[in-house]
Amino acid sequence: MNQPSIEDLTRIRDELREEIREAHGALKDLRREVKDARELVPLLVDELFMAEVKKQVDQLGTATKEAMDAATKRVFDKFDELGQYVMGEDRASRRKGKVPLPDLFKARAVLDAAHRERER
């Protein structure tokens, strides 16, 4: 087996030192990148968290508005129904033969007037 010469060993040593220097530089760069990433990750997480919260709050706002609009419509519909009933315009009551409230009030007024007339 042939032994390498001193010059070959010196050259190999110098090449290895250069590669080690490059590896140290790469390791230093990598550590700096890891440090930067560790500083950025919380900021990115906060940003993503806030974006998700905003999205869900917007969805909740939309759902709440829709629910409020539907509830308001139901209340108005009930008041309209009640108004029709009071004014004698309720079709269901008419079909059942019920006397409309305005007619009942008029009849009561006529009876009261007749009663007052008799008492005189």
N, CA and C of each residue as an Amber inpcrd file, in Angstrom:
protein
   360
   0.8320000  -1.1600000   0.0000000   0.0000000   0.0000000   0.0000000
   0.8830000   1.2310000   0.0000000   0.4840000   2.1530000  -0.7820000
   1.2630000   3.3620000  -0.9760000   0.8750000   4.4130000   0.0560000
   1.8130000   4.9540000   0.7530000   1.5610000   5.9820000   1.7580000
   1.4890000   7.3350000   1.0530000   0.4700000   8.1800000   1.4470000
   0.3820000   9.5030000   0.8350000   1.5620000  10.3550000   1.2550000
   1.9090000  11.2440000   0.4050000   3.0350000  12.1340000   0.7000000
   2.5840000  13.2260000   1.6580000   3.5600000  13.9240000   2.2200000
   3.3010000  15.0160000   3.1660000   2.5060000  16.1130000   2.4680000
   2.8590000  16.4040000   1.2210000   2.1300000  17.4430000   0.4870000
   0.6640000  17.0590000   0.2930000   0.4120000  15.7580000  -0.0110000
  -0.9710000  15.2910000  -0.1780000  -1.7350000  15.4140000   1.1370000
  -1.0980000  15.0160000   2.2120000  -1.7410000  15.1070000   3.5270000
  -2.0130000  16.5710000   3.9070000  -1.0800000  17.4440000   3.6100000
  -1.2560000  18.8680000   3.9020000  -2.4010000  19.4370000   3.0680000
  -2.4480000  19.0610000   1.8180000  -3.5220000  19.5340000   0.9300000
  -4.8810000  19.0120000   1.4160000  -4.9500000  17.7520000   1.7890000
  -6.1980000  17.1640000   2.2940000  -6.6110000  17.8530000   3.5940000
  -5.6160000  18.1120000   4.4700000  -5.8950000  18.7990000   5.7250000
  -6.4640000  20.1820000   5.4450000  -5.8720000  20.9220000   4.5030000
  -6.3330000  22.2670000   4.1680000  -7.7450000  22.2240000   3.5660000
  -8.0090000  21.2110000   2.7350000  -9.3500000  21.0640000   2.1470000
 -10.3770000  20.7550000   3.2300000  -9.9920000  19.8840000   4.1710000
 -10.9050000  19.5550000   5.2680000 -11.1710000  20.7730000   6.1550000
 -10.1190000  21.5510000   6.4370000 -10.3000000  22.7800000   7.2250000
 -11.2450000  23.7470000   6.5100000 -11.0970000  23.8720000   5.2000000
 -11.9710000  24.7570000   4.4120000 -13.4150000  24.2600000   4.4690000
 -13.6020000  22.9640000   4.3440000 -14.9570000  22.3980000   4.4190000
 -15.5500000  22.5790000   5.8050000 -14.7150000  22.4280000   6.8400000
 -15.1850000  22.6440000   8.2150000 -15.5810000  24.1060000   8.4020000
 -14.7640000  25.0380000   7.8660000 -15.0810000  26.4680000   7.9420000
 -16.4290000  26.7500000   7.2620000 -16.6310000  26.1780000   6.0770000
 -17.9020000  26.3540000   5.3540000 -19.0660000  25.7660000   6.1540000
 -18.8180000  24.6030000   6.7610000 -19.8650000  23.9710000   7.5700000
 -20.2120000  24.8400000   8.7720000 -19.1740000  25.4280000   9.4190000
 -19.4270000  26.3420000  10.5440000 -20.2240000  27.5580000  10.0790000
 -19.8800000  28.0980000   8.9210000 -20.6140000  29.2470000   8.3720000
 -22.0640000  28.8810000   8.0740000 -22.2670000  27.7010000   7.4800000
 -23.6290000  27.2420000   7.1910000 -24.4090000  27.0270000   8.4820000
 -23.7500000  26.4650000   9.5000000 -24.3910000  26.2440000  10.7930000
 -24.7700000  27.5800000  11.4380000 -23.8660000  28.5620000  11.3390000
 -24.1460000  29.8940000  11.8880000 -25.3510000  30.5060000  11.1790000
 -25.3800000  30.4040000   9.8280000 -26.5180000  30.9200000   9.0550000
 -27.8070000  30.2050000   9.4460000 -27.7090000  28.8950000   9.6050000
 -28.8830000  28.1080000   9.9750000 -29.4070000  28.5250000  11.3540000
 -28.5070000  28.7240000  12.2990000 -28.9220000  29.1500000  13.6400000
 -29.6010000  30.5150000  13.5920000 -29.0640000  31.4210000  12.7680000
 -29.6670000  32.7470000  12.6090000 -31.0740000  32.6170000  12.0100000
 -31.2270000  31.7550000  11.0140000 -32.5400000  31.5410000  10.4000000
 -33.5260000  30.9350000  11.3930000 -33.0570000  30.0020000  12.2090000
 -33.9180000  29.3970000  13.2340000 -34.3520000  30.4570000  14.2330000
 -33.4280000  31.3180000  14.6420000 -33.7550000  32.4020000  15.5840000
 -34.7920000  33.3400000  14.9710000 -34.5770000  33.7230000  13.6950000
 -35.5380000  34.5920000  13.0110000 -36.9110000  33.9200000  12.9140000
 -36.9060000  32.6290000  12.6060000 -38.1720000  31.8880000  12.5030000
 -38.8930000  31.8530000  13.8400000 -38.1320000  31.6560000  14.9140000
 -38.7480000  31.6280000  16.2470000 -39.3490000  32.9830000  16.6130000
 -38.7580000  34.0480000  16.1220000 -39.3210000  35.3800000  16.3730000
 -40.5410000  35.6330000  15.5000000 -40.5410000  35.1060000  14.2760000
 -41.6430000  35.3420000  13.3450000 -42.8600000  34.4640000  13.6060000
 -42.6250000  33.2470000  14.0710000 -43.7370000  32.3100000  14.2570000
 -44.8200000  32.8810000  15.1750000 -44.4750000  33.4360000  16.3450000
 -45.5520000  33.9920000  17.1800000 -46.3120000  35.1200000  16.4750000
 -45.6040000  35.9360000  15.7240000 -46.2730000  37.0120000  14.9960000
 -47.2320000  36.4520000  13.9480000 -46.7750000  35.4340000  13.2320000
 -47.6230000  34.8120000  12.2140000 -48.8190000  34.1110000  12.8530000
 -48.5650000  33.4340000  13.9720000 -49.6540000  32.7530000  14.6700000
 -50.6720000  33.7760000  15.1430000 -50.1990000  34.8850000  15.7250000
 -51.1170000  35.9420000  16.1670000 -51.9250000  36.4800000  14.9940000
 -51.2470000  36.6930000  13.8850000 -51.9220000  37.2150000  12.6970000
 -52.9750000  36.2280000  12.1990000 -52.6170000  34.9430000  12.1420000
 -53.5670000  33.9140000  11.7110000 -54.7210000  33.7910000  12.6990000
 -54.3980000  33.8610000  13.9930000 -55.4230000  33.7800000  15.0260000
 -56.4090000  34.9370000  14.8970000 -55.8790000  36.1350000  14.7360000
 -56.7470000  37.3060000  14.6020000 -57.5960000  37.2140000  13.3350000
 -57.0110000  36.7180000  12.2580000 -57.7670000  36.5630000  11.0140000
 -58.9070000  35.5620000  11.2110000 -58.6290000  34.4760000  11.8990000
 -59.6620000  33.4620000  12.1570000 -60.7450000  34.0200000  13.0750000
 -60.3420000  34.7500000  14.1070000 -61.3150000  35.3610000  15.0160000
 -62.1920000  36.3440000  14.2550000 -61.5830000  37.1760000  13.4190000
 -62.3530000  38.1450000  12.6350000 -63.3360000  37.4240000  11.7140000
 -62.8830000  36.3610000  11.0800000 -63.7550000  35.6060000  10.1730000
 -64.9480000  35.0390000  10.9350000 -64.6910000  34.4680000  12.1060000
 -65.7760000  33.8700000  12.8740000 -66.7060000  34.9230000  13.4640000
 -66.1660000  36.0530000  13.8720000 -67.0080000  37.1420000  14.3720000
 -67.8920000  37.6720000  13.2410000 -67.3300000  37.8010000  12.0450000
 -68.1240000  38.2350000  10.8940000 -69.2440000  37.2440000  10.5990000
 -68.9230000  35.9460000  10.6700000 -69.9440000  34.9230000  10.4410000
 -71.0200000  34.9860000  11.5140000 -70.5970000  35.1870000  12.7550000
 -71.5530000  35.2950000  13.8580000 -72.4370000  36.5270000  13.6700000
 -71.8300000  37.6360000  13.2470000 -72.6000000  38.8530000  12.9940000
 -73.6360000  38.6340000  11.9120000 -73.2480000  37.9510000  10.8450000
 -74.1860000  37.6720000   9.7550000 -75.3230000  36.7770000  10.2400000
 -74.9760000  35.7250000  10.9640000 -75.9970000  34.8020000  11.4740000
 -76.9300000  35.5130000  12.4570000 -76.3630000  36.3630000  13.3060000
 -77.1720000  37.1070000  14.2730000 -78.1200000  38.0610000  13.5580000
 -77.6190000  38.7570000  12.5420000 -78.4720000  39.6800000  11.7870000
 -79.6130000  38.9250000  11.1140000 -79.2930000  37.7780000  10.5160000
 -80.3390000  36.9810000   9.8620000 -81.3850000  36.5120000  10.8800000
 -80.9290000  36.0700000  12.0580000 -81.8550000  35.6170000  13.0970000
 -82.7120000  36.7770000  13.5990000 -82.0950000  37.9510000  13.7760000
 -82.8520000  39.1300000  14.2250000 -83.8710000  39.5520000  13.1760000
 -83.4720000  39.5310000  11.9080000 -84.4050000  39.8940000  10.8390000
 -85.5810000  38.9240000  10.7930000 -85.3080000  37.6280000  10.9380000
 -86.3770000  36.6290000  10.9250000 -87.3080000  36.8170000  12.1230000
 -86.7280000  37.0800000  13.3090000 -87.5450000  37.2900000  14.5080000
 -88.3910000  38.5530000  14.3680000 -87.8000000  39.6010000  13.8210000
 -88.5450000  40.8430000  13.6140000 -89.7010000  40.6250000  12.6450000
 -89.4540000  39.8750000  11.5810000 -90.5160000  39.5760000  10.6070000
 -91.6410000  38.7920000  11.2750000 -91.2830000  37.8000000  12.1220000
 -92.3180000  37.0270000  12.8160000 -93.1470000  37.9220000  13.7340000
 -92.4890000  38.8610000  14.4320000 -93.2210000  39.7740000  15.3180000
 -94.1660000  40.6560000  14.5080000 -93.6750000  41.2170000  13.4010000
 -94.5380000  42.0480000  12.5550000 -95.7020000  41.2420000  11.9940000
 -95.4290000  40.0010000  11.5940000 -96.5020000  39.1400000  11.0760000
 -97.5610000  38.8950000  12.1490000 -97.1230000  38.6580000  13.3960000
 -98.0780000  38.4430000  14.4910000 -98.9060000  39.7060000  14.7550000
 -98.2450000  40.8790000  14.7070000 -98.9910000  42.1250000  14.9030000
 -99.9810000  42.3540000  13.7600000 -99.5740000  42.0440000  12.5440000
-100.4890000  42.1670000  11.4100000-101.6820000  41.2340000  11.5840000
-101.4050000  40.0160000  12.0340000-102.4650000  39.0310000  12.2750000
-103.4200000  39.5320000  13.3590000-102.8520000  40.0590000  14.4260000
-103.6600000  40.5930000  15.5170000-104.4810000  41.7960000  15.0320000
-103.8540000  42.6560000  14.2430000-104.5620000  43.8100000  13.6950000
-105.7240000  43.3920000  12.8140000-105.5260000  42.3770000  11.9920000
-106.6090000  41.8790000  11.1520000-107.7400000  41.3280000  12.0080000
-107.3710000  40.6210000  13.0790000-108.3820000  40.0680000  13.9640000
-109.1800000  41.1830000  14.6360000-108.4740000  42.1910000  15.1460000
-109.1470000  43.3020000  15.8360000-110.0310000  44.0900000  14.8760000
-109.5820000  44.2690000  13.6530000-110.3470000  45.0610000  12.6790000
-111.4300000  44.2360000  11.9820000-111.5090000  42.9470000  12.3150000
-112.5400000  42.1190000  11.7110000-112.1780000  41.6360000  10.3220000
-110.9320000  41.6730000   9.9870000-110.4910000  41.2560000   8.6580000
-109.8610000  39.8650000   8.6770000-109.9870000  39.1740000   9.7960000
-109.4010000  37.8490000   9.9570000-110.2780000  36.8270000   9.2400000
-109.7650000  36.2130000   8.1950000-110.5480000  35.2830000   7.3710000
-110.9490000  34.0290000   8.1350000-110.0450000  33.5330000   8.9700000
-110.3440000  32.3070000   9.7210000-111.5210000  32.5340000  10.6600000
-111.5480000  33.6600000  11.3420000-112.6530000  33.9630000  12.2570000
-113.9490000  34.1550000  11.4830000-113.8760000  34.7890000  10.3420000
-115.0750000  34.9830000   9.5160000-115.6540000  33.6480000   9.0680000
-114.7430000  32.7260000   8.6470000-115.2120000  31.4170000   8.1950000
-115.8860000  30.6630000   9.3230000-115.4220000  30.8720000  10.5480000
-116.0040000  30.1910000  11.7000000-117.2830000  30.8810000  12.1710000
-117.5920000  31.9970000  11.5530000-118.8170000  32.7070000  11.8990000
-118.6880000  33.6010000  13.1170000-117.4990000  33.8930000  13.5490000
-117.3080000  34.7730000  14.7050000-117.5810000  36.2170000  14.3020000
-118.1560000  36.9600000  15.2280000-118.4610000  38.3660000  14.9870000
-117.1730000  39.1670000  15.1430000-116.8630000  40.0380000  14.1630000
-115.6510000  40.8610000  14.2720000-115.7220000  41.7940000  15.4780000
-114.5780000  42.0910000  16.0620000-114.5200000  42.9610000  17.2380000
-115.1400000  44.3360000  17.0020000-114.8680000  44.9920000  15.8740000
-115.5090000  46.3000000  15.6820000-117.0340000  46.2160000  15.7540000
-117.5850000  45.1260000  15.2130000-119.0410000  44.9630000  15.2750000
-119.5000000  44.7530000  16.7110000-118.7130000  44.0230000  17.5050000
-119.0440000  43.8290000  18.9180000-119.0090000  45.1550000  19.6730000
-117.9940000  45.9880000  19.3670000-117.9240000  47.3020000  20.0200000
-119.1080000  48.1800000  19.6370000-119.4910000  48.1400000  18.3700000
-120.6610000  48.9290000  17.9240000-121.9270000  48.4360000  18.6090000
-122.0860000  47.1040000  18.6960000-123.2710000  46.5400000  19.3500000
-123.2920000  46.9440000  20.8180000-122.1440000  46.9090000  21.4640000
-122.0630000  47.2910000  22.8750000-122.4100000  48.7750000  23.0500000
-121.9550000  49.6110000  22.1340000-122.2650000  51.0390000  22.1970000
-123.7620000  51.2580000  22.0210000-124.3700000  50.5340000  21.0970000
-125.8180000  50.6580000  20.8810000-126.5600000  50.2000000  22.1240000
-126.1590000  49.0860000  22.7290000-126.8020000  48.6020000  23.9450000
-126.6400000  49.5910000  25.0920000-125.4340000  50.1580000  25.2300000
-125.2040000  51.1450000  26.2870000-126.0830000  52.3730000  26.0730000
-126.1930000  52.8080000  24.8260000-127.0160000  53.9840000  24.5240000
-128.4790000  53.6670000  24.8250000-128.9430000  52.4730000  24.4720000
-130.3120000  52.0900000  24.7370000-130.5720000  51.9990000  26.2470000
-129.5940000  51.4850000  26.9690000-129.7090000  51.3620000  28.4210000
-129.7870000  52.7360000  29.0630000-128.9770000  53.6610000  28.6000000
-129.0150000  55.0330000  29.1300000-130.3390000  55.6990000  28.8020000
-130.8670000  55.3870000  27.6260000-132.1300000  55.9840000  27.1690000
-133.2770000  55.4840000  28.0750000-133.2300000  54.2220000  28.4460000
-134.2740000  53.6450000  29.3090000-134.2100000  54.2210000  30.7140000
-133.0190000  54.5310000  31.1650000-132.8690000  55.0400000  32.5320000
-133.3490000  56.4790000  32.6320000-133.5260000  57.1580000  31.6050000
-133.9730000  58.5580000  31.6620000-135.3920000  58.6590000  31.9050000
